[in-house]
Amino acid sequence: MHEFILGGQKSGKSRCAESRAAGWLQAGAGREATLIATALAGDGEMAARIARHQADRARRVPGLATAEVPHALPEAIAGLSAPRRLLVGDCLTLWLTQLQMPLHGAPLGEAAALACQADLCRALRAAPGPVVLVSNEITLGLTPMEPALRRFVDALGGLHQRVAAVCERVTLMVAGIEVPVKRP
């Protein structure tokens, strides 16, 4: 079963996804869990944030392996998914940022970015094992003044809709509380 976990910054969405991985690992012998991390450190503060997340995850979910995949998320899901392996993709917001506003290189055009999103949905549909995806729900706020940011918010909202349609479960995190949005 695939789950999509959305929430604001510091809403508890990553911790919720980690709890899904811990529960999966504890549910039976021979199970594996892998975090597909999409973050890139563009500055010292982000590098420190990533290091803190890595240390916290290692303490909370010792059996959770990590694959650093800032760009090739659909390929990582296709390559790593297995019936006895749960994948946690954290997070779609950063993945889309790498595509549309990369730290280095040119951004993908709209058509190429949509093709990557379609690839992600295809990989999810084909994944033989469970996948939990995490993303920031940023579409509840004010409309940004900057055109590039408006395009990003629109693209992220569209990505969320496509991923939510593929996942059997959608959970909204609010102040550390799970709010079921979609259930089978």
Rosetta silent file (secondary structure, phi, psi, omega in degrees, C-alpha in Angstrom):
SEQUENCE: MHEFILGGQKSGKSRCAESRAAGWLQAGAGREATLIATALAGDGEMAARIARHQADRARRVPGLATAEVPHALPEAIAGLSAPRRLLVGDCLTLWLTQLQMPLHGAPLGEAAALACQADLCRALRAAPGPVVLVSNEITLGLTPMEPALRRFVDALGGLHQRVAAVCERVTLMVAGIEVPVKRP
SCORE:     score description
SCORE:     0.000 S_00000001
   1 L     0.000  137.141  179.122    0.000    0.000    0.000 S_00000001
   2 L  -101.739  142.668  179.758    1.306    3.464   -0.882 S_00000001
   3 E  -131.458  142.476  177.373    0.853    6.468    1.379 S_00000001
   4 E  -116.917  120.740 -178.314    1.311   10.177    0.775 S_00000001
   5 E  -112.580  118.731 -179.321    2.038   12.274    3.877 S_00000001
   6 E  -114.719  155.532  173.436    1.618   16.039    3.573 S_00000001
   7 E   174.076  168.582  176.258    2.057   18.828    6.079 S_00000001
   8 L   -73.812  176.273  176.138    3.637   22.167    6.784 S_00000001
   9 L   -61.400  137.179  178.751    7.202   22.608    7.938 S_00000001
  10 L    59.872   29.496  179.262    7.798   20.952   11.310 S_00000001
  11 L   -86.354  -12.543 -178.406    4.312   19.406   11.239 S_00000001
  12 L   103.101    9.846 -175.210    5.657   15.920   12.014 S_00000001
  13 H   -67.139  -41.897  178.854    5.412   14.474    8.506 S_00000001
  14 H   -66.726  -41.200  178.392    8.950   13.025    8.381 S_00000001
  15 H   -64.004  -37.493  176.166    8.584   11.557   11.851 S_00000001
  16 H   -61.781  -45.804  178.631    5.256   10.021   10.772 S_00000001
  17 H   -62.722  -40.110  177.214    6.957    8.451    7.738 S_00000001
  18 H   -63.000  -37.484  178.734    9.748    7.167    9.986 S_00000001
  19 H   -66.319  -34.152  175.701    7.139    5.598   12.276 S_00000001
  20 H   -63.351  -42.743  179.444    5.681    3.806    9.238 S_00000001
  21 H   -65.500  -43.471  179.093    9.168    2.449    8.470 S_00000001
  22 H   -61.982  -44.113  177.958    9.753    1.399   12.093 S_00000001
  23 H   -62.345  -40.803  178.351    6.393   -0.386   12.192 S_00000001
  24 H   -61.205  -46.933 -178.300    7.144   -2.116    8.902 S_00000001
  25 H   -64.505  -35.727 -177.908   10.529   -3.331   10.172 S_00000001
  26 H   -79.666  -14.211 -173.696    9.056   -4.584   13.433 S_00000001
  27 L   -77.683   -9.880  179.465    6.180   -6.427   11.727 S_00000001
  28 L   173.650  152.508  178.312    8.230   -9.388   10.566 S_00000001
  29 L   -66.509  151.516  176.764   11.618  -10.913    9.865 S_00000001
  30 L    81.306    4.465  178.129   13.167  -10.346    6.475 S_00000001
  31 L   -90.283  148.935  177.725   11.675   -6.896    5.996 S_00000001
  32 E  -128.578  159.527  173.840   13.744   -3.909    4.880 S_00000001
  33 E  -143.017  137.359 -179.846   13.171   -0.161    4.738 S_00000001
  34 E  -132.133  129.095  172.747   15.051    2.451    2.729 S_00000001
  35 E   -87.674  127.923  171.973   14.791    6.220    2.913 S_00000001
  36 E  -100.951  104.218 -175.674   15.222    7.946   -0.453 S_00000001
  37 E   -91.571  129.976 -176.008   16.521   11.370    0.575 S_00000001
  38 L  -106.009    0.411 -174.837   16.098   14.192   -1.955 S_00000001
  39 L   -76.908  145.449  170.148   17.803   17.063   -0.100 S_00000001
  40 L  -123.336  140.346  179.731   20.922   18.820   -1.331 S_00000001
  41 L   -89.328  107.699  178.113   22.977   21.083    0.910 S_00000001
  42 L   -93.304  -10.380  179.785   23.320   24.452   -0.825 S_00000001
  43 L  -154.756  174.108 -177.492   24.656   26.202    2.266 S_00000001
  44 H   -62.865  -39.025 -179.901   26.019   25.493    5.746 S_00000001
  45 H   -64.283  -40.899  179.178   22.660   25.723    7.479 S_00000001
  46 H   -68.897  -37.822  177.255   21.135   23.145    5.124 S_00000001
  47 H   -61.575  -42.490  178.207   24.153   20.866    5.552 S_00000001
  48 H   -65.866  -39.086  178.444   23.714   21.052    9.338 S_00000001
  49 H   -62.770  -45.045  179.038   19.975   20.394    8.972 S_00000001
  50 H   -62.279  -45.157  179.471   20.638   17.306    6.825 S_00000001
  51 H   -61.308  -40.579  178.805   23.230   16.010    9.315 S_00000001
  52 H   -64.601  -43.360  178.102   20.788   16.511   12.201 S_00000001
  53 H   -61.904  -41.458  179.757   18.045   14.640   10.315 S_00000001
  54 H   -62.080  -45.327 -179.617   20.462   11.780    9.557 S_00000001
  55 H   -65.417  -43.332  179.219   21.491   11.464   13.210 S_00000001
  56 H   -62.614  -43.815  179.986   17.879   11.652   14.447 S_00000001
  57 H   -62.795  -43.684 -179.276   16.735    9.022   11.934 S_00000001
  58 H   -60.620  -35.362  179.531   19.579    6.657   12.851 S_00000001
  59 H   -75.022  -42.268 -175.691   18.555    6.900   16.504 S_00000001
  60 H   -78.732  -37.601 -176.780   14.784    6.539   15.909 S_00000001
  61 L  -133.276   79.613 -174.222   14.833    3.893   13.157 S_00000001
  62 L   -58.576  -30.315 -177.976   18.159    2.014   13.321 S_00000001
  63 L   -86.058    3.669 -177.000   17.286   -0.413   10.506 S_00000001
  64 E   -84.193  112.700  175.687   16.389    2.303    7.992 S_00000001
  65 E   -75.776  163.272  179.846   18.904    2.392    5.132 S_00000001
  66 E  -131.167  135.950  171.352   19.414    5.629    3.203 S_00000001
  67 E  -121.430  120.849  178.363   19.844    6.365   -0.505 S_00000001
  68 E   -85.003  108.185 -174.491   20.742    9.963   -1.380 S_00000001
  69 L  -137.611   81.788 -176.667   18.811   10.646   -4.602 S_00000001
  70 L   -73.102  -20.946 -174.890   18.145   14.355   -5.178 S_00000001
  71 L  -118.444  -44.438 -169.477   17.141   14.045   -8.843 S_00000001
  72 L   -94.066   53.850 -177.741   16.309   10.508   -9.990 S_00000001
  73 H   -62.210  -47.736  179.006   13.410    9.728   -7.636 S_00000001
  74 H   -59.257  -40.969  179.096   11.306    7.723  -10.147 S_00000001
  75 H   -65.889  -38.632  178.793   14.341    5.644  -11.082 S_00000001
  76 H   -64.854  -43.267  177.876   15.206    5.078   -7.410 S_00000001
  77 H   -62.326  -45.730 -179.869   11.679    3.856   -6.644 S_00000001
  78 H   -62.668  -39.807 -176.395   11.747    1.547   -9.672 S_00000001
  79 H   -80.144  -29.558 -174.762   15.198    0.205   -8.782 S_00000001
  80 H   -98.740  -20.607 -175.004   14.788   -0.171   -5.023 S_00000001
  81 L   -66.284  135.282  177.347   11.183   -1.314   -4.649 S_00000001
  82 E  -150.690  154.542 -175.909   10.695   -4.916   -3.571 S_00000001
  83 L   -55.379  -32.372 -177.777    7.793   -6.761   -1.936 S_00000001
  84 L  -106.133   18.954  178.067    9.534   -6.918    1.458 S_00000001
  85 E  -124.978  121.821  173.437   11.093   -3.430    1.305 S_00000001
  86 E   -88.360  133.079  175.921    9.267   -0.261    2.302 S_00000001
  87 E  -106.958  138.494  173.893   10.529    2.904    0.624 S_00000001
  88 E  -119.015  114.581  176.720   10.219    6.353    2.188 S_00000001
  89 E   -98.142  113.193 -176.045   10.697    9.243   -0.262 S_00000001
  90 E  -133.112  105.640    7.185   11.441   12.424    1.676 S_00000001
  91 L  -140.966  161.588 -179.795   10.583   14.814    0.192 S_00000001
  92 H   -66.823  -31.175  179.957    8.752   15.666   -3.020 S_00000001
  93 H   -61.166  -47.132 -179.735    9.058   19.402   -2.375 S_00000001
  94 H   -69.024  -36.758  177.967   12.851   19.254   -2.471 S_00000001
  95 H   -61.017  -47.187  179.124   12.803   16.878   -5.442 S_00000001
  96 H   -65.057  -34.860  176.453   10.639   19.278   -7.449 S_00000001
  97 H   -60.397  -42.737  179.795   12.872   22.153   -6.339 S_00000001
  98 H   -61.983  -32.938 -179.274   15.913   20.320   -7.795 S_00000001
  99 H   -76.837  -43.110 -171.837   14.039   20.024  -11.096 S_00000001
 100 H   -97.338  -25.043 -179.427   12.626   23.543  -11.342 S_00000001
 101 L  -139.849   61.470 -173.305   15.097   25.655   -9.320 S_00000001
 102 L   -66.507  152.605  175.726   18.344   23.646   -9.199 S_00000001
 103 L   -65.486  -35.353 -178.693   21.372   24.808   -7.238 S_00000001
 104 L  -134.562  141.992  177.748   23.510   24.152  -10.330 S_00000001
 105 L    88.403  178.751 -176.700   22.589   23.947  -13.973 S_00000001
 106 L   -86.041  145.780  176.198   19.511   24.909  -15.896 S_00000001
 107 L   -71.541  155.881  173.732   16.005   24.182  -14.648 S_00000001
 108 L   -72.923  146.143  173.567   13.820   21.734  -16.510 S_00000001
 109 L   -72.081  170.001 -176.408   11.170   23.253  -18.676 S_00000001
 110 H   -58.647  -43.863 -178.624    7.513   22.702  -17.834 S_00000001
 111 H   -63.932  -42.599 -179.939    7.086   19.799  -20.261 S_00000001
 112 H   -67.866  -38.431  178.358   10.183   17.990  -18.966 S_00000001
 113 H   -65.621  -40.821  176.992    9.149   18.551  -15.339 S_00000001
 114 H   -64.928  -35.869  177.297    5.676   17.148  -16.082 S_00000001
 115 H   -64.806  -39.645  176.875    7.304   14.137  -17.760 S_00000001
 116 H   -64.062  -38.871  178.072    9.355   13.526  -14.589 S_00000001
 117 H   -66.616  -39.343  176.793    6.180   13.720  -12.515 S_00000001
 118 H   -64.535  -38.857  176.541    4.480   11.226  -14.838 S_00000001
 119 H   -61.394  -40.367  178.437    7.529    8.955  -14.462 S_00000001
 120 H   -61.499  -46.570 -179.908    7.151    9.188  -10.677 S_00000001
 121 H   -64.515  -38.047  176.688    3.488    8.167  -10.848 S_00000001
 122 H   -64.194  -43.010  179.048    4.315    5.271  -13.182 S_00000001
 123 H   -62.486  -39.437  177.800    7.054    4.096  -10.813 S_00000001
 124 H   -63.218  -47.715 -179.208    4.597    4.253   -7.909 S_00000001
 125 H   -59.976  -35.805 -176.168    1.960    2.250   -9.778 S_00000001
 126 H   -87.421  -12.273 -175.400    4.547   -0.392  -10.718 S_00000001
 127 L   -62.658  122.689 -179.492    6.270   -0.595   -7.307 S_00000001
 128 L   -76.741  -16.633  179.007    5.869   -4.122   -5.904 S_00000001
 129 L  -113.164  170.568 -179.185    6.512   -2.946   -2.336 S_00000001
 130 L   -70.380  145.608  178.623    4.984   -0.219   -0.184 S_00000001
 131 E  -131.110  133.490  173.989    6.051    3.387   -0.722 S_00000001
 132 E  -117.138  121.305  178.412    5.560    6.316    1.641 S_00000001
 133 E  -111.065  144.130 -177.814    6.091    9.766    0.116 S_00000001
 134 E  -120.636  141.886  175.641    6.452   12.993    2.087 S_00000001
 135 E  -154.990  155.912  176.215    5.890   16.561    0.897 S_00000001
 136 E   -83.348  129.881  174.715    5.339   20.060    2.217 S_00000001
 137 L   -88.577   96.903 -177.790    1.815   21.394    1.814 S_00000001
 138 L  -105.356    0.307 -174.457    2.655   24.960    0.803 S_00000001
 139 L   -86.067    6.897  179.283   -0.470   25.672   -1.217 S_00000001
 140 L   -92.160   -7.934 -174.351   -2.500   26.823    1.800 S_00000001
 141 L   -94.312 -161.748  179.717   -0.701   30.150    2.133 S_00000001
 142 L   -71.365  153.469  174.473   -0.596   33.424    0.298 S_00000001
 143 L   -72.836  124.467 -179.072    0.070   33.608   -3.420 S_00000001
 144 L   -62.485  150.811  178.435    3.756   34.512   -3.837 S_00000001
 145 L   -76.576  -30.433 -175.662    4.614   37.845   -5.478 S_00000001
 146 L   -81.678  127.793 -178.521    7.445   36.356   -7.566 S_00000001
 147 H   -56.245  -40.762 -179.623    6.329   34.678  -10.843 S_00000001
 148 H   -63.414  -37.489  178.683    8.836   31.806  -10.514 S_00000001
 149 H   -71.021  -36.377  175.662    7.530   31.021   -7.031 S_00000001
 150 H   -62.140  -42.259  178.105    3.924   31.124   -8.244 S_00000001
 151 H   -62.409  -39.399  179.514    4.849   28.620  -10.962 S_00000001
 152 H   -65.214  -46.230  179.051    6.523   26.419   -8.350 S_00000001
 153 H   -59.805  -43.407  177.675    3.492   26.493   -6.016 S_00000001
 154 H   -61.734  -44.484 -178.962    1.235   25.622   -8.954 S_00000001
 155 H   -65.099  -40.986  179.786    3.540   22.785  -10.038 S_00000001
 156 H   -66.217  -40.509  176.410    3.764   21.390   -6.505 S_00000001
 157 H   -61.318  -40.880  176.727   -0.012   21.493   -6.130 S_00000001
 158 H   -65.460  -42.028  177.371   -0.390   19.596   -9.396 S_00000001
 159 H   -60.877  -44.819  178.853    2.225   17.047   -8.323 S_00000001
 160 H   -57.899  -43.350 -179.708    0.404   16.544   -5.021 S_00000001
 161 H   -63.479  -41.804 -179.312   -2.864   15.872   -6.844 S_00000001
 162 H   -66.753  -43.743 -179.117   -1.252   13.331   -9.169 S_00000001
 163 H   -67.790  -41.674  179.094    0.546   11.503   -6.354 S_00000001
 164 H   -61.091  -33.878  178.941   -2.549   11.513   -4.117 S_00000001
 165 H   -67.683  -29.602 -178.312   -4.529    9.900   -6.935 S_00000001
 166 H   -84.443  -30.933 -175.485   -2.015    7.025   -7.115 S_00000001
 167 L   -84.165  140.843  178.210   -1.682    6.451   -3.347 S_00000001
 168 L   -74.257  -29.234 -179.508   -4.253    4.447   -1.408 S_00000001
 169 E  -122.859  137.531  171.837   -3.650    6.513    1.728 S_00000001
 170 E  -129.908  130.216 -178.823   -3.163   10.266    2.113 S_00000001
 171 E  -126.136  132.205  174.361   -2.401   11.731    5.527 S_00000001
 172 E  -102.609  128.252  177.552   -2.215   15.402    6.477 S_00000001
 173 E   -98.201  127.920  177.745    0.011   16.199    9.450 S_00000001
 174 E  -133.333  114.772  177.621   -1.048   19.130   11.641 S_00000001
 175 L    53.128   40.615  178.687    0.932   19.930   14.816 S_00000001
 176 L    79.140    5.499 -178.237    2.166   16.334   15.035 S_00000001
 177 E  -108.914  131.203  177.566   -1.345   14.920   14.649 S_00000001
 178 E   -78.955  126.282  175.213   -2.300   12.631   11.776 S_00000001
 179 E  -114.731  109.022 -179.469   -5.430   13.716    9.939 S_00000001
 180 E   -64.851  129.025  178.230   -6.665   10.981    7.574 S_00000001
 181 E  -106.723  -41.437 -178.887   -7.530   12.456    4.177 S_00000001
 182 E  -142.340  132.211  177.970   -7.879    9.312    2.070 S_00000001
 183 L  -136.665  150.560  178.961   -8.172    5.700    3.162 S_00000001
 184 L   -67.159    0.000    0.000   -8.905    2.500    1.219 S_00000001
